[in-house]
Amino acid sequence: MNLATLWRWRATLMAVGVGLLAAILRLASLADPHALVFDEVFYARGAYSLTELGYEGDWGKDEGEFAAGDTSGLSPEGDFVVHPMVGKLLIALGIELFGNDPFGWRVVGAVLGSAVAVLVALAARRLFRSTVWGTVAGVLAAVDGELIVLSRTALLDGFLTFFVVLGFWLLVVDRDRTRARLEAHAADQRREAELPDESLLPGPGPRLGVRWWRVAAIVAFALAASVKWNGLYYAAVLLVLSVVGDALARRDLGWRGWFSGAFRGAVPAGLATLVIVPVVYVATWANWFLTDGSYDRDWAQTHPGEGVTWLPDALNSLVHYHQQMWTFHTGLTTEHNYMSNPWTWLVQWRPTAFYFEDAPDADCGAERCVSAIHALGNPLIWWLGTAALAWAVWRIVRHRDRLALVVSAGVFAGWLPWLPYAYRTIFTFYSVVFAPFMILTLVWALRRIAQPDDLEGGWSRRGTIAVGLILAAILIVSGFFVPLWVGTPIPFRYWQLHMWLPSWV
């Protein structure tokens, strides 16, 4: 294969390389530890219940020997669960395909977690117009600890991350395709009117019809909200950003009525969102509607005249159920050793220990061996990413940097809504959903260092060396922390060497 062929296939090679790296880190020894890790006690057992009963039955408070295959604790009584269905349905898919064991619970999340790294690479390649920077972003997503841990455990946040990143990538593709169509329309209009380049154009610009990439993004965000409700924040922020991008594209290309043209396209997009999101969301509750044993399924029939009485009984019951879920979430203040304040999430101040057990049968070369899993992002990615985020905010305010806004918007969509709920029992690993956007923001900053504006696309020798050293350091740190992300038995002293901050212990 010659260089010309490699160049033509560069995007495919990038995606395959990033995907393989991510898959190795997520699929290797996926069945270990052979135990329920952190909140797998809720979601793995709930998913198994879906495969057996069609709904989530009550397991009681005793975890029993579920990891060893003992499912006798499952009761046909409907369980009060506080998150939507999609994540648990995907876990259930893995159980159906590969069996009720740790590999079965985790495999679908691991595959979709690998896909997240590929989607980050593809989105970055379009945003930065560079396969090099797309590869950098994809590799960083592949080796970040939070993304690895949440891909390797049967929790919901990894699935939420996948659908959010999928929606974002679809909007990036839509943006590029729409821009190309608008440029072609502008060129045709100037040619027909015999206007010079850069001249202003009459009217608002063309109607573009149904934009299927954007519709697909709306469906992806609806599925994100069907994993966890905070997917709605990403839908709101990123779809509004898409509309703003349309308006700015029409203005850049010279249409006098650019605002009305963008508004004309925004109205159907908004209406489509208001229809598609609730329809998809309710559809994902199909098993709840179709099974009599589901929690509160018959609430409306047993409470006539209560609730939203103009709705059909089934929907009235669902609304009441959601009111209970909302009350639970807003009132959850139970103390937990690893609860954390969202103001500290960006610097990973209090990461969550998912699993920590002595491993007396392991041969780790020390008197005491332990197996630990910490939902801790690569410290260099997050610390440098936080600095890059501050730089991006300055660039947005001072220079109206659109690219800085695009890459950082996902961080703010995922982080800011949690700040008013600092009183709640919440955890740092919730930040995994905006980890891809922290990475994109960091890559944006690294690109500006290596390719400063004054070189007009050229490479700064000093900047490139600095960026190369930073990336090498990130990879070394990831290699150092991998045992704490995948649960490999290690000497207790080696575990202690990873506790860089007192708040990590």
Coordinates of C-alpha atoms in Angstrom, one line a residue, residues 26-483:
R26 CA -12.5 -1.6 27.6
L27 CA -12.9 -5.3 26.7
A28 CA -9.8 -6.9 28.1
S29 CA -10.6 -8.9 31.3
L30 CA -14.1 -7.3 31.3
A31 CA -15.5 -10.1 33.4
D32 CA -13.2 -9.1 36.3
P33 CA -14.0 -8.4 39.0
H34 CA -16.5 -11.1 39.2
A35 CA -18.8 -9.1 41.5
L36 CA -21.3 -6.3 41.5
V37 CA -19.3 -3.1 41.2
F38 CA -20.8 0.0 42.9
D39 CA -24.3 0.7 41.4
E40 CA -24.3 -2.5 39.3
V41 CA -26.3 -3.8 42.2
F42 CA -29.2 -1.8 40.9
Y43 CA -28.7 -1.8 37.1
A44 CA -27.4 -5.3 36.4
R45 CA -30.0 -6.9 38.6
G46 CA -32.7 -4.6 37.1
A47 CA -31.6 -5.5 33.6
Y48 CA -31.7 -9.2 34.4
S49 CA -35.2 -8.7 35.8
L50 CA -36.2 -7.2 32.5
T51 CA -35.1 -10.3 30.7
E52 CA -37.1 -12.5 33.1
L53 CA -40.2 -10.6 33.9
G54 CA -40.4 -7.9 31.3
Y55 CA -40.2 -5.3 34.0
E56 CA -38.0 -4.5 37.0
G57 CA -38.9 -6.6 40.0
D58 CA -38.0 -6.0 43.5
W59 CA -34.8 -7.6 44.8
G60 CA -35.0 -6.5 48.4
K61 CA -32.0 -5.1 50.2
D62 CA -29.9 -8.2 50.2
E63 CA -27.5 -8.4 47.3
G64 CA -27.3 -12.2 47.8
E65 CA -25.1 -14.2 45.4
F66 CA -26.3 -12.6 42.2
A67 CA -22.8 -12.4 40.7
A68 CA -22.4 -16.1 41.3
G69 CA -25.6 -16.8 39.5
D70 CA -28.1 -16.9 42.4
T71 CA -31.2 -15.0 41.2
S72 CA -33.6 -16.4 43.8
G73 CA -33.9 -13.0 45.4
L74 CA -36.0 -11.6 42.5
S75 CA -39.6 -10.9 43.5
P76 CA -42.5 -10.4 41.0
E77 CA -43.4 -7.3 42.9
G78 CA -42.6 -4.2 40.8
D79 CA -39.6 -2.2 42.0
F80 CA -39.6 1.6 42.4
V81 CA -36.7 2.6 40.0
V82 CA -35.7 6.2 39.5
H83 CA -34.2 6.3 36.0
P84 CA -35.7 5.7 32.5
M85 CA -35.4 2.4 30.7
V86 CA -32.9 2.6 27.8
G87 CA -29.7 2.1 29.7
K88 CA -31.1 -1.0 31.5
L89 CA -32.5 -2.3 28.3
L90 CA -29.1 -2.2 26.7
I91 CA -27.6 -4.0 29.7
A92 CA -30.4 -6.5 29.3
L93 CA -29.4 -7.0 25.7
G94 CA -25.9 -8.0 26.7
I95 CA -27.4 -10.5 29.2
E96 CA -29.6 -12.0 26.5
L97 CA -26.6 -12.3 24.1
F98 CA -23.9 -13.5 26.5
G99 CA -25.6 -14.7 29.7
N100 CA -26.2 -13.4 33.1
D101 CA -22.6 -12.8 34.2
P102 CA -20.3 -9.8 34.6
F103 CA -19.2 -10.0 30.9
G104 CA -22.9 -10.1 29.8
W105 CA -23.8 -7.1 32.0
R106 CA -20.9 -5.0 30.8
V107 CA -20.2 -5.9 27.2
V108 CA -22.7 -3.5 25.5
G109 CA -21.5 -0.6 27.5
A110 CA -17.9 -1.5 26.6
V111 CA -18.7 -1.6 22.9
L112 CA -20.5 1.7 23.0
G113 CA -17.8 3.2 25.2
S114 CA -15.3 2.3 22.4
A115 CA -17.6 3.9 19.9
V116 CA -17.5 7.1 22.0
A117 CA -13.7 7.4 21.4
V118 CA -14.3 6.9 17.6
L119 CA -17.1 9.5 17.5
V120 CA -14.9 12.0 19.4
A121 CA -12.1 11.5 16.8
L122 CA -14.5 11.9 13.9
A123 CA -16.1 15.0 15.4
A124 CA -12.7 16.5 16.2
R125 CA -11.5 15.8 12.6
R126 CA -14.3 17.9 11.2
L127 CA -14.1 20.6 13.8
F128 CA -10.3 21.1 13.5
R129 CA -10.1 20.2 9.8
S130 CA -7.3 17.8 10.6
T131 CA -6.9 14.0 10.8
V132 CA -3.9 14.6 13.2
W133 CA -6.0 16.5 15.7
G134 CA -8.9 14.1 15.2
T135 CA -6.5 11.3 16.1
V136 CA -5.2 13.1 19.2
A137 CA -8.7 13.7 20.5
G138 CA -9.7 10.1 19.8
V139 CA -6.7 8.7 21.6
L140 CA -7.2 11.0 24.6
A141 CA -10.9 9.8 24.8
A142 CA -9.6 6.2 24.5
V143 CA -7.2 6.5 27.4
D144 CA -9.2 8.7 29.9
G145 CA -9.9 6.9 33.1
E146 CA -13.5 8.0 33.7
L147 CA -14.5 7.0 30.2
I148 CA -12.8 3.6 30.6
V149 CA -14.3 2.9 34.0
L150 CA -17.9 3.9 33.0
S151 CA -17.5 1.8 29.9
R152 CA -16.4 -1.3 31.8
T153 CA -19.2 -1.2 34.5
A154 CA -22.9 -1.7 34.1
L155 CA -23.9 1.8 35.1
L156 CA -26.1 4.2 33.1
D157 CA -23.7 7.1 32.7
G158 CA -21.6 5.4 30.0
F159 CA -24.8 4.9 27.8
L160 CA -25.8 8.5 28.4
T161 CA -22.3 9.6 27.2
F162 CA -22.6 7.5 24.0
F163 CA -26.0 9.0 23.0
V164 CA -24.9 12.6 23.8
V165 CA -21.6 12.3 21.8
L166 CA -23.6 10.6 19.0
G167 CA -26.0 13.5 18.9
F168 CA -23.1 16.0 18.9
W169 CA -21.3 14.2 16.1
L170 CA -24.5 14.2 14.0
L171 CA -24.9 17.9 14.5
V172 CA -21.3 18.5 13.4
V173 CA -22.0 16.5 10.2
D174 CA -25.2 18.5 9.7
R175 CA -23.3 21.7 10.2
D176 CA -20.7 20.9 7.5
R177 CA -23.2 19.6 5.0
T178 CA -25.5 22.6 5.6
R179 CA -22.6 25.0 5.2
A180 CA -21.6 23.3 1.9
R181 CA -25.2 23.7 0.6
L182 CA -25.4 27.3 1.6
E183 CA -22.1 28.1 -0.1
A184 CA -23.3 26.5 -3.3
H185 CA -26.5 28.5 -3.2
A186 CA -24.7 31.7 -2.5
A187 CA -22.3 31.1 -5.4
D188 CA -25.2 30.3 -7.8
Q189 CA -27.1 33.4 -6.7
R190 CA -24.2 35.7 -7.3
R191 CA -23.4 34.1 -10.6
E192 CA -27.0 34.4 -11.8
A193 CA -27.2 38.0 -10.6
E194 CA -23.7 38.8 -11.9
L195 CA -22.7 40.0 -8.5
P196 CA -19.0 40.1 -7.4
D197 CA -17.7 37.8 -4.7
E198 CA -18.2 39.0 -1.1
S199 CA -21.2 41.2 -2.2
L200 CA -24.3 41.2 -0.1
L201 CA -27.2 39.1 -1.3
P202 CA -30.9 39.9 -1.2
G203 CA -33.3 37.8 0.8
P204 CA -32.8 35.4 3.7
G205 CA -31.2 32.6 1.7
P206 CA -32.6 29.2 0.6
R207 CA -35.0 26.9 2.3
L208 CA -33.1 23.7 3.0
G209 CA -36.0 21.3 3.6
V210 CA -35.7 18.4 6.1
R211 CA -32.2 18.1 7.5
W212 CA -32.1 14.4 8.3
W213 CA -28.7 14.6 10.1
R214 CA -30.3 17.0 12.6
V215 CA -33.4 14.9 12.9
A216 CA -31.1 11.9 13.7
A217 CA -29.3 14.1 16.3
I218 CA -32.7 14.9 18.0
V219 CA -33.5 11.2 18.2
A220 CA -30.0 10.6 19.7
F221 CA -30.6 13.2 22.4
A222 CA -34.1 11.7 23.0
L223 CA -32.4 8.4 23.7
A224 CA -29.9 10.2 25.9
A225 CA -32.8 11.6 28.0
S226 CA -34.3 8.1 28.0
V227 CA -31.1 6.9 29.8
K228 CA -31.0 9.8 32.3
W229 CA -33.0 13.0 32.3
N230 CA -29.9 15.3 32.2
G231 CA -29.6 14.3 28.5
L232 CA -32.2 17.0 28.0
Y233 CA -29.7 19.7 28.9
Y234 CA -27.4 18.6 26.1
A235 CA -30.3 18.6 23.7
A236 CA -31.3 22.1 24.6
V237 CA -27.8 23.6 24.5
L238 CA -26.4 21.8 21.5
L239 CA -29.5 22.2 19.3
V240 CA -29.7 25.9 20.1
L241 CA -26.0 26.1 19.2
S242 CA -26.8 24.4 15.9
V243 CA -29.4 27.1 15.1
V244 CA -27.0 29.9 16.1
G245 CA -24.5 28.3 13.8
D246 CA -27.0 28.4 10.9
A247 CA -27.6 32.1 11.4
L248 CA -23.9 32.9 11.5
A249 CA -23.3 30.9 8.4
R250 CA -26.0 32.8 6.5
R251 CA -24.6 36.1 7.7
D252 CA -21.0 35.1 6.7
L253 CA -22.2 34.2 3.2
G254 CA -23.8 37.6 2.7
W255 CA -27.5 37.3 2.9
R256 CA -29.1 40.5 4.1
G257 CA -32.0 38.6 5.7
W258 CA -29.8 36.0 7.4
F259 CA -31.6 36.2 10.7
S260 CA -35.1 35.6 9.2
G261 CA -33.6 32.8 7.1
A262 CA -32.2 31.1 10.2
F263 CA -35.4 31.6 12.2
R264 CA -37.4 30.1 9.3
G265 CA -35.3 27.0 9.7
A266 CA -35.3 27.0 13.5
V267 CA -39.1 26.8 13.8
P268 CA -39.6 23.4 12.2
A269 CA -36.5 22.1 14.1
G270 CA -37.9 23.3 17.4
L271 CA -41.3 21.7 16.6
A272 CA -39.6 18.5 15.6
T273 CA -37.7 18.4 18.9
L274 CA -40.9 19.0 20.9
V275 CA -42.5 16.1 19.1
I276 CA -39.7 13.6 18.6
V277 CA -38.2 13.8 22.1
P278 CA -41.4 13.0 24.1
V279 CA -42.5 10.4 21.6
V280 CA -39.2 8.5 21.7
Y281 CA -39.1 8.9 25.5
V282 CA -42.5 7.4 26.0
A283 CA -41.9 4.7 23.5
T284 CA -38.9 3.5 25.5
W285 CA -41.3 2.8 28.4
A286 CA -43.1 0.2 26.2
N287 CA -42.3 -2.7 28.5
W288 CA -43.7 -0.7 31.5
F289 CA -47.0 -0.1 29.6
L290 CA -47.2 -3.7 28.4
T291 CA -46.6 -5.6 31.7
D292 CA -49.1 -5.6 34.6
G293 CA -46.5 -6.1 37.2
S294 CA -44.6 -2.8 36.6
Y295 CA -44.4 -0.5 39.6
D296 CA -47.5 1.8 39.8
R297 CA -48.6 0.7 36.4
D298 CA -52.3 0.7 37.6
W299 CA -52.0 3.7 39.8
A300 CA -54.7 5.7 37.8
Q301 CA -57.2 2.9 38.0
T302 CA -56.8 2.6 41.8
H303 CA -56.8 6.4 42.3
P304 CA -59.8 7.6 40.2
G305 CA -60.1 11.4 39.9
E306 CA -56.4 11.9 40.9
G307 CA -53.5 13.1 38.9
V308 CA -53.8 14.4 35.3
T309 CA -57.3 13.1 34.8
W310 CA -57.6 14.2 31.1
L311 CA -54.8 11.8 30.1
P312 CA -55.5 8.1 29.4
D313 CA -55.0 6.0 32.6
A314 CA -51.7 4.6 31.4
L315 CA -50.2 8.0 30.8
N316 CA -51.7 9.4 34.0
S317 CA -50.0 6.6 35.9
L318 CA -46.7 7.3 34.1
V319 CA -46.9 11.0 35.0
H320 CA -47.5 10.2 38.6
Y321 CA -44.6 7.8 38.6
H322 CA -42.3 10.5 37.2
Q323 CA -43.5 12.9 39.9
Q324 CA -42.3 10.4 42.5
M325 CA -39.0 10.0 40.6
W326 CA -38.5 13.8 40.6
T327 CA -39.2 14.0 44.3
F328 CA -36.7 11.3 45.0
H329 CA -34.0 12.9 42.9
T330 CA -34.4 16.4 44.4
G331 CA -34.7 15.2 47.9
L332 CA -31.8 12.7 48.0
T333 CA -29.4 13.9 50.7
T334 CA -28.2 10.6 52.2
E335 CA -24.6 10.9 53.3
H336 CA -22.1 8.8 51.3
N337 CA -18.4 8.5 51.6
Y338 CA -17.8 9.5 48.0
M339 CA -20.4 12.2 47.5
S340 CA -18.8 15.3 46.0
N341 CA -19.5 18.9 45.3
P342 CA -20.0 19.6 41.6
W343 CA -17.8 22.8 41.9
T344 CA -14.8 20.4 42.3
W345 CA -15.6 18.0 39.4
L346 CA -13.5 19.7 36.8
V347 CA -10.3 18.9 38.7
Q348 CA -11.5 15.5 39.9
W349 CA -11.1 16.5 43.5
R350 CA -13.2 13.6 45.0
P351 CA -13.3 10.7 42.5
T352 CA -15.6 7.7 43.3
A353 CA -14.1 4.4 44.4
F354 CA -16.2 1.8 42.7
Y355 CA -14.5 -1.2 44.1
F356 CA -11.8 -2.1 46.6
E357 CA -11.1 -5.6 47.8
D358 CA -8.1 -7.5 49.0
A359 CA -6.9 -10.1 46.5
P360 CA -5.2 -12.8 48.7
D361 CA -5.1 -15.3 45.8
A362 CA -3.4 -13.0 43.4
D363 CA 0.3 -13.2 42.6
C364 CA 1.2 -9.5 42.6
G365 CA 4.7 -9.9 44.1
A366 CA 3.8 -8.4 47.4
E367 CA 2.6 -9.5 50.8
R368 CA -0.8 -7.7 50.3
C369 CA -2.5 -7.5 47.0
V370 CA -5.6 -5.5 46.3
S371 CA -8.0 -5.0 43.4
A372 CA -9.4 -1.5 43.0
I373 CA -11.5 0.4 40.5
H374 CA -11.6 4.2 40.8
A375 CA -13.7 6.4 38.5
L376 CA -10.9 8.9 38.2
G377 CA -10.2 10.7 35.0
N378 CA -6.6 11.0 33.8
P379 CA -5.4 13.8 36.1
L380 CA -3.4 15.6 33.4
I381 CA -6.4 15.5 30.9
W382 CA -8.7 17.0 33.5
W383 CA -6.3 19.6 35.1
L384 CA -5.0 20.8 31.7
G385 CA -8.6 20.6 30.3
T386 CA -9.8 22.9 33.1
A387 CA -7.1 25.4 32.2
A388 CA -8.1 25.1 28.5
L389 CA -11.7 25.7 29.4
A390 CA -10.8 28.9 31.2
W391 CA -8.9 30.0 28.1
A392 CA -11.8 29.0 25.9
V393 CA -14.2 31.2 27.9
W394 CA -11.8 34.1 27.6
R395 CA -11.6 33.6 23.8
I396 CA -15.4 33.4 23.6
V397 CA -15.9 36.7 25.5
R398 CA -12.9 38.6 24.1
H399 CA -12.6 37.4 20.5
R400 CA -16.0 35.7 19.9
D401 CA -14.2 32.5 19.1
R402 CA -16.9 30.2 17.6
L403 CA -14.8 27.1 17.7
A404 CA -14.1 27.6 21.4
L405 CA -17.8 27.9 22.0
V406 CA -18.6 24.7 20.1
V407 CA -16.1 22.5 21.9
S408 CA -16.8 23.9 25.4
A409 CA -20.6 24.1 25.2
G410 CA -20.9 20.4 26.1
V411 CA -18.9 21.0 29.3
F412 CA -21.2 23.7 30.4
A413 CA -24.4 21.8 29.4
G414 CA -23.2 18.8 31.6
W415 CA -21.7 20.7 34.5
L416 CA -23.6 23.9 35.2
P417 CA -27.1 22.3 35.8
W418 CA -25.6 20.3 38.7
L419 CA -24.4 23.3 40.6
P420 CA -27.8 24.2 42.2
Y421 CA -27.9 20.6 43.5
A422 CA -24.7 20.6 45.4
Y423 CA -26.7 19.7 48.5
R424 CA -27.7 16.4 46.9
T425 CA -26.0 13.0 47.1
I426 CA -24.1 13.3 43.8
F427 CA -20.8 11.9 42.6
T428 CA -17.8 13.1 40.5
F429 CA -18.3 10.2 38.0
Y430 CA -21.4 12.1 36.7
S431 CA -18.9 14.3 34.9
V432 CA -18.1 11.4 32.5
V433 CA -20.8 12.7 30.2
F434 CA -18.9 15.9 29.5
A435 CA -15.5 14.3 29.5
P436 CA -15.5 14.1 25.7
F437 CA -16.1 17.9 25.6
M438 CA -13.3 18.5 28.1
I439 CA -11.0 16.5 25.7
L440 CA -12.2 18.5 22.7
T441 CA -11.5 21.7 24.6
L442 CA -8.1 20.5 25.6
V443 CA -7.3 19.6 22.0
W444 CA -8.5 23.0 20.8
A445 CA -6.0 24.6 23.2
L446 CA -3.2 22.2 22.2
R447 CA -3.9 23.0 18.5
R448 CA -3.7 26.8 19.2
I449 CA -0.3 26.2 20.9
A450 CA 1.1 24.0 18.1
Q451 CA -0.5 26.0 15.2
P452 CA -0.9 29.6 16.4
D453 CA -3.0 32.0 14.4
D454 CA -0.1 34.1 13.2
L455 CA 1.4 31.1 11.3
E456 CA -1.9 30.7 9.4
G457 CA -2.0 26.9 9.7
G458 CA 1.7 26.4 10.0
W459 CA 3.4 24.6 12.9
S460 CA 5.4 26.3 15.6
R461 CA 8.5 24.3 16.5
R462 CA 8.4 25.2 20.2
G463 CA 4.7 24.8 20.4
T464 CA 4.8 21.4 18.7
I465 CA 7.5 20.2 21.0
A466 CA 5.5 21.4 24.0
V467 CA 2.4 19.7 22.8
G468 CA 4.3 16.5 22.1
L469 CA 5.7 16.4 25.6
I470 CA 2.2 17.1 27.1
L471 CA 0.7 14.2 25.1
A472 CA 3.5 11.9 26.0
A473 CA 3.0 12.7 29.7
I474 CA -0.8 12.1 29.4
L475 CA -0.1 8.6 27.9
I476 CA 2.4 7.8 30.6
V477 CA 0.0 8.8 33.3
S478 CA -2.7 6.7 31.7
G479 CA -0.4 3.7 31.6
F480 CA 0.4 4.3 35.3
F481 CA -3.3 4.4 36.3
V482 CA -4.7 1.6 34.1
P483 CA -4.6 -1.0 36.9

